[in-house]
Structures are given as structure tokens and as C-alpha cells.
């Protein structure tokens, strides 16, 4: 009975072991033998549950997006959608900094050519997995609220979300690569002003956009303190 229970929770144990290895050693540690050893299972279990390391990596990425979606869900919906979006941007940054290699895997920034590719019909790593869509839906919903607020010009919320996603992840990628080490506070000196410029470009008033981003930073701080 105990052995059956061990096998039933094997997928989650393997995913958690892979996440731990990513955090501690990086993507080069993701081998069937090392993941199996870290999870206390046999190498064969990796293949029987996932088919191989590429499929396990997809499951790990999905797990990362589920965690990101849950973190987005903890950001309160306020009357200020700009503040909400900036709080989500800071939330995403925190998730990335906690496990940079997992972030890279989620967004296809590493290990892309390390292992055999998945079949073209498998869209799990292409930004179309259910876990990704559920996480991204929080961003799109906030962008819909932004459009309906009248603070920006009328446009498709999905397009705004894609633009926002691009600038936030561009910043995160560069920060993780230590491109902003010359700044004492890169969030205050780079990310926040860039967010203000983005909102103004969409049609918001600069002073109002700045106040909203500062409110979003305070909202994020309150979330972190309540963790």
C-alpha cells in the first residue's frame, strides 16, 4: 500500500525534485538519473510517468506557471488597474528572482536545445499551455479593466497585455543577467519609470500614471509582508 502511494505521488515528487535541482545547480542537472535520485525514485519512474526529460521539463514549466497564476491571484483587484498591473509586474519579478533557472525554462530562455525537442503537436512549451493561459488571464483581465477605466485609448486588452508582458519580461531578463548593476535601485530607476512611460504611451496622464505605479509598489509591499 505504501509503495502504491509512493508511485501515485511520483509525478509531483519528480517535478519538485527537478525544481530544486534547477534552483541549486541549473539546467545541466536535469537528467533522469539525478532527478530520480533527488526524488527518491527509480530512473524508470521518470520514463513511465513522463516519457523522458523533455516531457518532465514541460511539467516543470507548467508548475511554474501555476505558481505564477496563484501569485497573481493574491494581488487584490482595486479601483486602480494601473496599480494592480504594476503589483503583478513586481510579483512576476519576485518569482523570477526566487528561481531564475525555472523562470528561464518557463519562458524558453534556456535548455531549448539541450534535449531532444518535443513533437510539433505538443504546444505546452509554446505559450499555449492551460497553465500559461490561466496565469496570463490575470494580466489580460487587468488590462480589460484599464481599457474600461477610460484612462487609456480604446484598444484590444489582449494587445495591451502582450505589450506589457514584453516590457516586464524584457526588464526581468536583463536584470537577471545583471545589466542593471550600476543602478542603486533598478526597480525605482528603471522598471517603474518604464511602466509610467508605457501607461502614458497608452494615453494615461503622466502624473496619474506615476501615482498609480507608486501605489502599485505599496500594494505589492503589503502582499509580501502578509506572506
PDB file of C-alpha atoms in Angstrom, residues 85-169:
ATOM      1  CA  UNK A  85      -0.728  45.717 -13.133  1.00  0.00           C
ATOM      2  CA  UNK A  86       2.437  47.110 -11.582  1.00  0.00           C
ATOM      3  CA  UNK A  87       1.914  44.970  -8.488  1.00  0.00           C
ATOM      4  CA  UNK A  88       1.658  41.960 -10.814  1.00  0.00           C
ATOM      5  CA  UNK A  89       4.839  43.030 -12.599  1.00  0.00           C
ATOM      6  CA  UNK A  90       6.680  43.118  -9.276  1.00  0.00           C
ATOM      7  CA  UNK A  91       5.152  39.763  -8.351  1.00  0.00           C
ATOM      8  CA  UNK A  92       6.468  38.236 -11.564  1.00  0.00           C
ATOM      9  CA  UNK A  93       9.899  39.719 -10.874  1.00  0.00           C
ATOM     10  CA  UNK A  94       9.918  38.152  -7.413  1.00  0.00           C
ATOM     11  CA  UNK A  95       9.023  34.722  -8.806  1.00  0.00           C
ATOM     12  CA  UNK A  96      11.842  35.020 -11.344  1.00  0.00           C
ATOM     13  CA  UNK A  97      14.414  36.052  -8.765  1.00  0.00           C
ATOM     14  CA  UNK A  98      13.470  33.199  -6.436  1.00  0.00           C
ATOM     15  CA  UNK A  99      14.366  30.597  -9.075  1.00  0.00           C
ATOM     16  CA  UNK A 100      15.956  32.199 -12.168  1.00  0.00           C
ATOM     17  CA  UNK A 101      16.553  28.864 -13.906  1.00  0.00           C
ATOM     18  CA  UNK A 102      12.882  27.921 -13.523  1.00  0.00           C
ATOM     19  CA  UNK A 103      11.937  31.310 -14.955  1.00  0.00           C
ATOM     20  CA  UNK A 104      14.266  30.722 -17.906  1.00  0.00           C
ATOM     21  CA  UNK A 105      12.687  27.332 -18.502  1.00  0.00           C
ATOM     22  CA  UNK A 106       9.145  28.714 -18.325  1.00  0.00           C
ATOM     23  CA  UNK A 107       9.877  31.347 -20.948  1.00  0.00           C
ATOM     24  CA  UNK A 108      12.106  29.261 -23.208  1.00  0.00           C
ATOM     25  CA  UNK A 109      15.256  31.192 -22.364  1.00  0.00           C
ATOM     26  CA  UNK A 110      17.400  28.171 -21.526  1.00  0.00           C
ATOM     27  CA  UNK A 111      17.623  24.443 -22.215  1.00  0.00           C
ATOM     28  CA  UNK A 112      15.786  24.938 -25.506  1.00  0.00           C
ATOM     29  CA  UNK A 113      18.397  22.963 -27.420  1.00  0.00           C
ATOM     30  CA  UNK A 114      19.717  20.890 -24.536  1.00  0.00           C
ATOM     31  CA  UNK A 115      17.389  17.935 -25.060  1.00  0.00           C
ATOM     32  CA  UNK A 116      15.518  16.377 -27.940  1.00  0.00           C
ATOM     33  CA  UNK A 117      12.623  18.635 -28.979  1.00  0.00           C
ATOM     34  CA  UNK A 118       9.042  17.733 -28.222  1.00  0.00           C
ATOM     35  CA  UNK A 119       6.748  16.875 -31.139  1.00  0.00           C
ATOM     36  CA  UNK A 120       5.460  19.891 -33.007  1.00  0.00           C
ATOM     37  CA  UNK A 121       1.940  18.953 -31.934  1.00  0.00           C
ATOM     38  CA  UNK A 122       2.887  19.469 -28.286  1.00  0.00           C
ATOM     39  CA  UNK A 123       2.187  23.139 -27.578  1.00  0.00           C
ATOM     40  CA  UNK A 124       2.850  23.009 -23.834  1.00  0.00           C
ATOM     41  CA  UNK A 125       6.090  24.973 -24.097  1.00  0.00           C
ATOM     42  CA  UNK A 126       4.887  27.405 -26.753  1.00  0.00           C
ATOM     43  CA  UNK A 127       2.939  29.780 -24.536  1.00  0.00           C
ATOM     44  CA  UNK A 128      -0.331  27.976 -25.175  1.00  0.00           C
ATOM     45  CA  UNK A 129      -0.452  25.549 -22.268  1.00  0.00           C
ATOM     46  CA  UNK A 130      -3.502  25.789 -19.988  1.00  0.00           C
ATOM     47  CA  UNK A 131      -1.229  26.734 -17.078  1.00  0.00           C
ATOM     48  CA  UNK A 132       0.254  29.630 -19.053  1.00  0.00           C
ATOM     49  CA  UNK A 133      -3.160  30.823 -20.218  1.00  0.00           C
ATOM     50  CA  UNK A 134      -4.570  30.759 -16.696  1.00  0.00           C
ATOM     51  CA  UNK A 135      -1.677  32.852 -15.398  1.00  0.00           C
ATOM     52  CA  UNK A 136      -1.809  35.283 -18.313  1.00  0.00           C
ATOM     53  CA  UNK A 137      -5.586  35.662 -17.904  1.00  0.00           C
ATOM     54  CA  UNK A 138      -4.959  37.697 -14.746  1.00  0.00           C
ATOM     55  CA  UNK A 139      -2.917  40.173 -16.780  1.00  0.00           C
ATOM     56  CA  UNK A 140      -5.498  40.365 -19.564  1.00  0.00           C
ATOM     57  CA  UNK A 141      -8.312  40.899 -17.065  1.00  0.00           C
ATOM     58  CA  UNK A 142      -6.461  43.827 -15.504  1.00  0.00           C
ATOM     59  CA  UNK A 143      -5.862  45.255 -18.981  1.00  0.00           C
ATOM     60  CA  UNK A 144      -9.590  44.981 -19.681  1.00  0.00           C
ATOM     61  CA  UNK A 145     -10.270  46.960 -16.506  1.00  0.00           C
ATOM     62  CA  UNK A 146      -7.711  49.519 -17.656  1.00  0.00           C
ATOM     63  CA  UNK A 147      -9.457  49.989 -21.011  1.00  0.00           C
ATOM     64  CA  UNK A 148     -12.871  50.286 -19.352  1.00  0.00           C
ATOM     65  CA  UNK A 149     -11.498  52.835 -16.865  1.00  0.00           C
ATOM     66  CA  UNK A 150     -11.196  55.395 -19.652  1.00  0.00           C
ATOM     67  CA  UNK A 151      -7.626  56.254 -18.671  1.00  0.00           C
ATOM     68  CA  UNK A 152      -6.158  54.969 -21.935  1.00  0.00           C
ATOM     69  CA  UNK A 153      -7.203  54.984 -25.554  1.00  0.00           C
ATOM     70  CA  UNK A 154      -9.607  52.259 -26.615  1.00  0.00           C
ATOM     71  CA  UNK A 155      -7.708  49.225 -27.847  1.00  0.00           C
ATOM     72  CA  UNK A 156      -7.693  45.473 -27.529  1.00  0.00           C
ATOM     73  CA  UNK A 157      -6.881  44.390 -23.953  1.00  0.00           C
ATOM     74  CA  UNK A 158      -5.032  41.368 -25.357  1.00  0.00           C
ATOM     75  CA  UNK A 159      -2.704  43.663 -27.306  1.00  0.00           C
ATOM     76  CA  UNK A 160      -2.029  45.775 -24.219  1.00  0.00           C
ATOM     77  CA  UNK A 161      -1.333  42.599 -22.227  1.00  0.00           C
ATOM     78  CA  UNK A 162       1.136  41.394 -24.859  1.00  0.00           C
ATOM     79  CA  UNK A 163       2.958  44.731 -24.842  1.00  0.00           C
ATOM     80  CA  UNK A 164       3.025  44.820 -21.043  1.00  0.00           C
ATOM     81  CA  UNK A 165       4.224  41.203 -20.921  1.00  0.00           C
ATOM     82  CA  UNK A 166       7.030  42.105 -23.319  1.00  0.00           C
ATOM     83  CA  UNK A 167       8.394  45.089 -21.396  1.00  0.00           C
ATOM     84  CA  UNK A 168       8.131  43.414 -17.984  1.00  0.00           C
ATOM     85  CA  UNK A 169       9.880  40.237 -19.105  1.00  0.00           C
TER      86      UNK A 169
END
